[in-house]
Amino acid sequence: MNENQLLNVSSSPHIRDRKLTTGQVMLDVVLALMPATVFGIVRYGLHALLVILLSVLAAVLSEYLFDLIAHKKNTVKDGSAVVTGLLLALSLPPEAPLYLPILGSIFAILVVKCFFGGLGKNFLNPALTARCFLLISFGTAMTNFSVDGVSSATPLAALNAGDAVNVAKIYLGTTNGVIGGSALALLIGGLYLWAAGGITLEIPVSCIVVFTLFMGFFGEGGFAPAYLIAQICGGGLLMGAFFMATDPVTSPVTSRGHIIYGAIIGLLAGLFRVYGSSADSFSYAIIISNMFVPFIDKLPIPKPLGYKGGEYKEREFPKSAINLTVITLIAGLLLSGVYAMTKTKIEEQEIAANQESYLEVCPDAESFQYDSDLDAAVEALAGEAYDSSSFGKTYINDVLVGYNANDEIVGYVISVTSGDGFEGDITLSVGLTTDGTVIKIAFTTLNETAGMGMRVDEDAFKSQFEGVNTDAFILNKSGSSTEENEIDSVSGASTSSGAVVNAVNTALAFFAEYIG
């Protein structure tokens, strides 16, 4: 038997059509992603385009260089690296730092794909695993959804907080979210991919149906149509169901296996979204389900064609699949248990920390109360930045009125968050007298660099605000201020200092507009 007559036994995906190649399959996926890609670029602009280009380029170069160094056949031409880079880019925030798509694509191609033997041998979806890696390593940057420098909550985050959302905007993708977040564009692409024969509908349909039923029975909105549509169109469900979960390498090989696999994803996604801490749960649901695939592939083994004789005995489950499944379930239960046990305690500690900061910045108050008019003013901001042109990404969280023992107003406390910190959000409480003089400031969230940005919490910096009555403070980066409203920047931490000054100025502006 010569070499051309030998049978080539390899891992999935298996091609059953001589006219169909891996390159053709990957081209169909790229074409299917074009509606979401074009919409994302038009919606979010040049930075989104750079994120996409860098992600794809980093993925292709990583695979090319690995093949070159490892003396392997060049596999870049099959297009799988392009698909991985594009899928990763579309799942990133539109203003993500440019190092994120580069690091993510390198991790996806090298660690998840090439180190396991290349296409067909990786057991996790490369793009999704890279996204989870970035979420864990760069959580602040990965959850900073903003447009033109103005941040606001994603629709699902707003929905989970009890706020109303515009379902039409979620469907079209005109709300804040990832670059490829248009549900309409993803549906168009998914239907094209199905019509082209790139996928079957068992996985996306079973996934969406189970997820919808779970949200209807256990979600706060029940079976309300607007609530369910918002859940389906947001949070990466459609991208995951049509483009990630259907990856032929990391999904089962039989139709019944597809249904089981899709149902597991839908169940986990619903479980994480209802009881988890993040609305973005689909990435974790899929990569955990990837681990069940070896087990699922053993469930619906068909009887061999033409089998004769006694009753057909299916092969036993491999021990490795059983062990992996058990480990995954135990780890998931342990993590869920730890979160459930600590969630209440963490919330209590946060409330206590806030109350402590209120007393610190308004020490003459015996009690703090909310005012209906001020609450309405905060709610009218709808989570948007207060005045991005003047103060950057700053947000009013709470406004409380301080009363003494005689029920007389002695001051106000305004909680403000700045999204312009060097290491993420900075939240502080600003105490003001009835005439708008700053009593004191105190931080409730501060994660700046130790020895640099964290020095804004030192009295030498914070005391500059105390006892000053002004319309706005000015940051002096050169030091040695002579004016009362000038704030000397912390040396080497002008970004952190500027974020604090902007937060205090936001509190003063709110006071002037709604109180003073």
Tab-separated table of C-alpha atoms in Angstrom, residues 110-317:
chain	number	residue	atom	x	y	z
A	110	LEU	CA	0.187	30.349	21.107
A	111	VAL	CA	-1.134	29.085	24.442
A	112	VAL	CA	-4.593	27.815	23.533
A	113	LYS	CA	-4.018	26.642	19.956
A	114	CYS	CA	-0.388	26.052	18.922
A	115	PHE	CA	0.872	24.646	22.222
A	116	PHE	CA	-1.808	21.957	21.988
A	117	GLY	CA	-0.834	20.947	18.474
A	118	GLY	CA	-2.616	23.454	16.251
A	119	LEU	CA	-6.051	23.562	14.630
A	120	GLY	CA	-8.170	20.558	15.543
A	121	LYS	CA	-6.278	19.673	18.717
A	122	ASN	CA	-7.199	22.556	21.058
A	123	PHE	CA	-9.945	21.619	23.520
A	124	LEU	CA	-10.966	25.216	24.354
A	125	ASN	CA	-12.158	27.945	22.004
A	126	PRO	CA	-9.064	30.178	21.506
A	127	ALA	CA	-10.860	33.526	21.122
A	128	LEU	CA	-13.123	32.973	24.133
A	129	THR	CA	-10.328	31.651	26.335
A	130	ALA	CA	-8.246	34.703	25.449
A	131	ARG	CA	-11.175	36.953	26.325
A	132	CYS	CA	-11.517	35.298	29.732
A	133	PHE	CA	-7.761	35.689	30.214
A	134	LEU	CA	-8.066	39.421	29.523
A	135	LEU	CA	-11.111	39.752	31.809
A	136	ILE	CA	-9.190	38.178	34.676
A	137	SER	CA	-5.916	40.041	34.034
A	138	PHE	CA	-7.228	43.454	32.948
A	139	GLY	CA	-10.696	43.655	34.482
A	140	THR	CA	-10.958	47.442	34.573
A	141	ALA	CA	-9.932	47.968	30.951
A	142	MET	CA	-12.167	45.107	29.764
A	143	THR	CA	-15.259	46.545	31.451
A	144	ASN	CA	-14.756	50.172	30.428
A	145	PHE	CA	-17.548	50.541	27.872
A	146	SER	CA	-17.452	54.102	26.603
A	147	VAL	CA	-18.188	56.128	23.495
A	148	ASP	CA	-16.247	59.320	22.759
A	149	GLY	CA	-14.750	59.170	26.237
A	150	VAL	CA	-18.142	59.037	27.983
A	151	SER	CA	-18.858	55.867	29.943
A	152	SER	CA	-22.213	54.473	30.948
A	153	ALA	CA	-23.554	51.162	32.136
A	154	THR	CA	-24.172	48.435	29.581
A	155	PRO	CA	-27.858	47.616	28.963
A	156	LEU	CA	-27.710	44.374	30.952
A	157	ALA	CA	-25.955	46.075	33.871
A	158	ALA	CA	-28.686	48.738	33.839
A	159	LEU	CA	-31.371	46.048	33.592
A	160	ASN	CA	-29.892	44.145	36.540
A	161	ALA	CA	-29.895	47.395	38.529
A	162	GLY	CA	-33.626	47.737	37.937
A	163	ASP	CA	-33.394	50.528	35.346
A	164	ALA	CA	-35.448	50.649	32.162
A	165	VAL	CA	-33.665	49.883	28.887
A	166	ASN	CA	-34.453	50.556	25.256
A	167	VAL	CA	-34.901	47.143	23.613
A	168	ALA	CA	-34.741	48.595	20.094
A	169	LYS	CA	-31.341	50.156	20.790
A	170	ILE	CA	-30.033	46.884	22.208
A	171	TYR	CA	-31.256	45.015	19.111
A	172	LEU	CA	-29.640	47.514	16.746
A	173	GLY	CA	-26.460	47.802	18.828
A	174	THR	CA	-26.561	51.569	19.407
A	175	THR	CA	-26.059	51.246	23.177
A	176	ASN	CA	-22.726	50.879	24.951
A	177	GLY	CA	-21.123	47.468	24.639
A	178	VAL	CA	-18.491	45.503	22.756
A	179	ILE	CA	-17.483	46.342	19.179
A	180	GLY	CA	-19.513	43.483	17.694
A	181	GLY	CA	-22.551	43.991	19.881
A	182	SER	CA	-25.252	44.586	17.260
A	183	ALA	CA	-27.810	41.789	17.641
A	184	LEU	CA	-29.254	42.517	14.196
A	185	ALA	CA	-25.844	42.291	12.505
A	186	LEU	CA	-25.003	39.060	14.364
A	187	LEU	CA	-28.324	37.490	13.391
A	188	ILE	CA	-27.735	38.370	9.736
A	189	GLY	CA	-24.256	36.863	9.920
A	190	GLY	CA	-25.428	33.768	11.769
A	191	LEU	CA	-28.178	33.064	9.226
A	192	TYR	CA	-25.686	33.521	6.385
A	193	LEU	CA	-23.300	31.055	8.028
A	194	TRP	CA	-26.138	28.531	8.374
A	195	ALA	CA	-27.262	29.036	4.754
A	196	ALA	CA	-23.666	28.579	3.566
A	197	GLY	CA	-23.447	25.274	5.399
A	198	GLY	CA	-20.874	26.480	7.915
A	199	ILE	CA	-23.025	25.567	10.930
A	200	THR	CA	-26.190	23.703	11.801
A	201	LEU	CA	-28.853	25.206	14.044
A	202	GLU	CA	-28.906	22.574	16.808
A	203	ILE	CA	-26.374	24.369	19.035
A	204	PRO	CA	-27.652	27.978	18.730
A	205	VAL	CA	-31.339	26.996	18.916
A	206	SER	CA	-30.982	24.676	21.917
A	207	CYS	CA	-28.723	27.202	23.634
A	208	ILE	CA	-31.102	30.139	23.145
A	209	VAL	CA	-34.228	28.122	24.033
A	210	VAL	CA	-32.798	26.748	27.300
A	211	PHE	CA	-31.347	30.134	28.231
A	212	THR	CA	-34.678	31.878	27.554
A	213	LEU	CA	-36.617	29.356	29.620
A	214	PHE	CA	-34.155	29.672	32.505
A	215	MET	CA	-34.378	33.478	32.475
A	216	GLY	CA	-38.170	33.282	32.274
A	217	PHE	CA	-38.455	31.003	35.290
A	218	PHE	CA	-35.659	32.412	37.447
A	219	GLY	CA	-34.924	35.935	36.133
A	220	GLU	CA	-36.401	38.963	37.861
A	221	GLY	CA	-38.347	39.971	34.747
A	222	GLY	CA	-40.022	36.609	34.278
A	223	PHE	CA	-41.492	35.979	30.840
A	224	ALA	CA	-42.007	39.671	30.041
A	225	PRO	CA	-41.158	39.976	26.306
A	226	ALA	CA	-39.079	43.156	26.664
A	227	TYR	CA	-37.040	41.584	29.465
A	228	LEU	CA	-36.344	38.356	27.573
A	229	ILE	CA	-35.497	40.132	24.310
A	230	ALA	CA	-33.029	42.374	26.147
A	231	GLN	CA	-31.402	39.322	27.760
A	232	ILE	CA	-31.125	37.495	24.431
A	233	CYS	CA	-29.809	40.469	22.460
A	234	GLY	CA	-27.297	41.572	25.104
A	235	GLY	CA	-24.377	40.068	26.955
A	236	GLY	CA	-22.764	38.317	23.994
A	237	LEU	CA	-25.398	35.575	23.718
A	238	LEU	CA	-25.916	35.768	19.945
A	239	MET	CA	-22.213	36.028	19.133
A	240	GLY	CA	-21.526	33.105	21.436
A	241	ALA	CA	-24.402	30.956	20.192
A	242	PHE	CA	-23.760	31.398	16.460
A	243	PHE	CA	-20.000	31.927	16.234
A	244	MET	CA	-18.259	30.659	19.390
A	245	ALA	CA	-20.245	27.638	20.536
A	246	THR	CA	-20.478	26.268	16.975
A	247	ASP	CA	-16.683	26.080	16.607
A	248	PRO	CA	-16.281	22.610	15.013
A	249	VAL	CA	-13.057	21.912	16.909
A	250	THR	CA	-14.437	22.416	20.428
A	251	SER	CA	-18.037	21.236	19.945
A	252	PRO	CA	-19.462	17.682	19.728
A	253	VAL	CA	-19.570	15.805	16.434
A	254	THR	CA	-23.142	14.457	16.407
A	255	SER	CA	-26.486	16.200	16.088
A	256	ARG	CA	-27.738	14.880	19.425
A	257	GLY	CA	-24.449	15.932	20.961
A	258	HIS	CA	-25.004	19.433	19.559
A	259	ILE	CA	-28.388	19.657	21.288
A	260	ILE	CA	-26.988	18.482	24.632
A	261	TYR	CA	-24.001	20.808	24.326
A	262	GLY	CA	-26.142	23.843	23.436
A	263	ALA	CA	-28.506	23.097	26.317
A	264	ILE	CA	-25.606	22.958	28.797
A	265	ILE	CA	-24.312	26.319	27.561
A	266	GLY	CA	-27.764	27.898	27.837
A	267	LEU	CA	-28.240	26.496	31.336
A	268	LEU	CA	-24.833	27.700	32.575
A	269	ALA	CA	-25.264	31.118	30.942
A	270	GLY	CA	-28.639	31.577	32.642
A	271	LEU	CA	-27.269	30.371	35.971
A	272	PHE	CA	-24.314	32.770	35.815
A	273	ARG	CA	-26.421	35.701	34.644
A	274	VAL	CA	-29.097	35.329	37.342
A	275	TYR	CA	-26.947	34.343	40.287
A	276	GLY	CA	-23.492	35.554	39.227
A	277	SER	CA	-21.839	38.893	39.822
A	278	SER	CA	-21.407	39.828	36.138
A	279	ALA	CA	-23.967	40.260	33.372
A	280	ASP	CA	-21.303	39.103	30.880
A	281	SER	CA	-21.472	35.367	31.595
A	282	PHE	CA	-21.545	33.729	28.192
A	283	SER	CA	-17.787	33.466	27.702
A	284	TYR	CA	-17.383	31.392	30.856
A	285	ALA	CA	-20.432	29.267	30.030
A	286	ILE	CA	-18.954	28.231	26.681
A	287	ILE	CA	-15.406	27.438	27.780
A	288	ILE	CA	-16.718	25.395	30.730
A	289	SER	CA	-19.003	23.547	28.318
A	290	ASN	CA	-15.977	22.903	26.061
A	291	MET	CA	-14.655	20.692	28.855
A	292	PHE	CA	-17.791	18.540	28.709
A	293	VAL	CA	-17.385	17.777	24.986
A	294	PRO	CA	-15.337	14.547	25.388
A	295	PHE	CA	-18.035	13.310	27.767
A	296	ILE	CA	-20.894	14.408	25.478
A	297	ASP	CA	-19.311	12.715	22.449
A	298	LYS	CA	-19.613	9.377	24.245
A	299	LEU	CA	-23.336	9.742	24.997
A	300	PRO	CA	-25.037	9.533	21.589
A	301	ILE	CA	-22.710	7.040	19.848
A	302	PRO	CA	-24.694	5.676	16.887
A	303	LYS	CA	-24.817	1.953	16.062
A	304	PRO	CA	-22.261	1.233	13.315
A	305	LEU	CA	-23.756	1.036	9.830
A	306	GLY	CA	-24.248	-2.543	8.760
A	307	TYR	CA	-23.544	-3.983	12.210
A	308	LYS	CA	-24.688	-7.586	12.529
A	309	GLY	CA	-24.790	-9.951	15.451
A	310	GLY	CA	-25.882	-9.522	19.024
A	311	GLU	CA	-26.735	-6.370	20.863
A	312	TYR	CA	-24.296	-3.563	20.118
A	313	LYS	CA	-22.296	-2.567	23.171
A	314	GLU	CA	-21.233	1.049	23.235
A	315	ARG	CA	-17.757	1.946	24.375
A	316	GLU	CA	-17.274	2.900	27.973
A	317	PHE	CA	-16.693	6.503	28.944
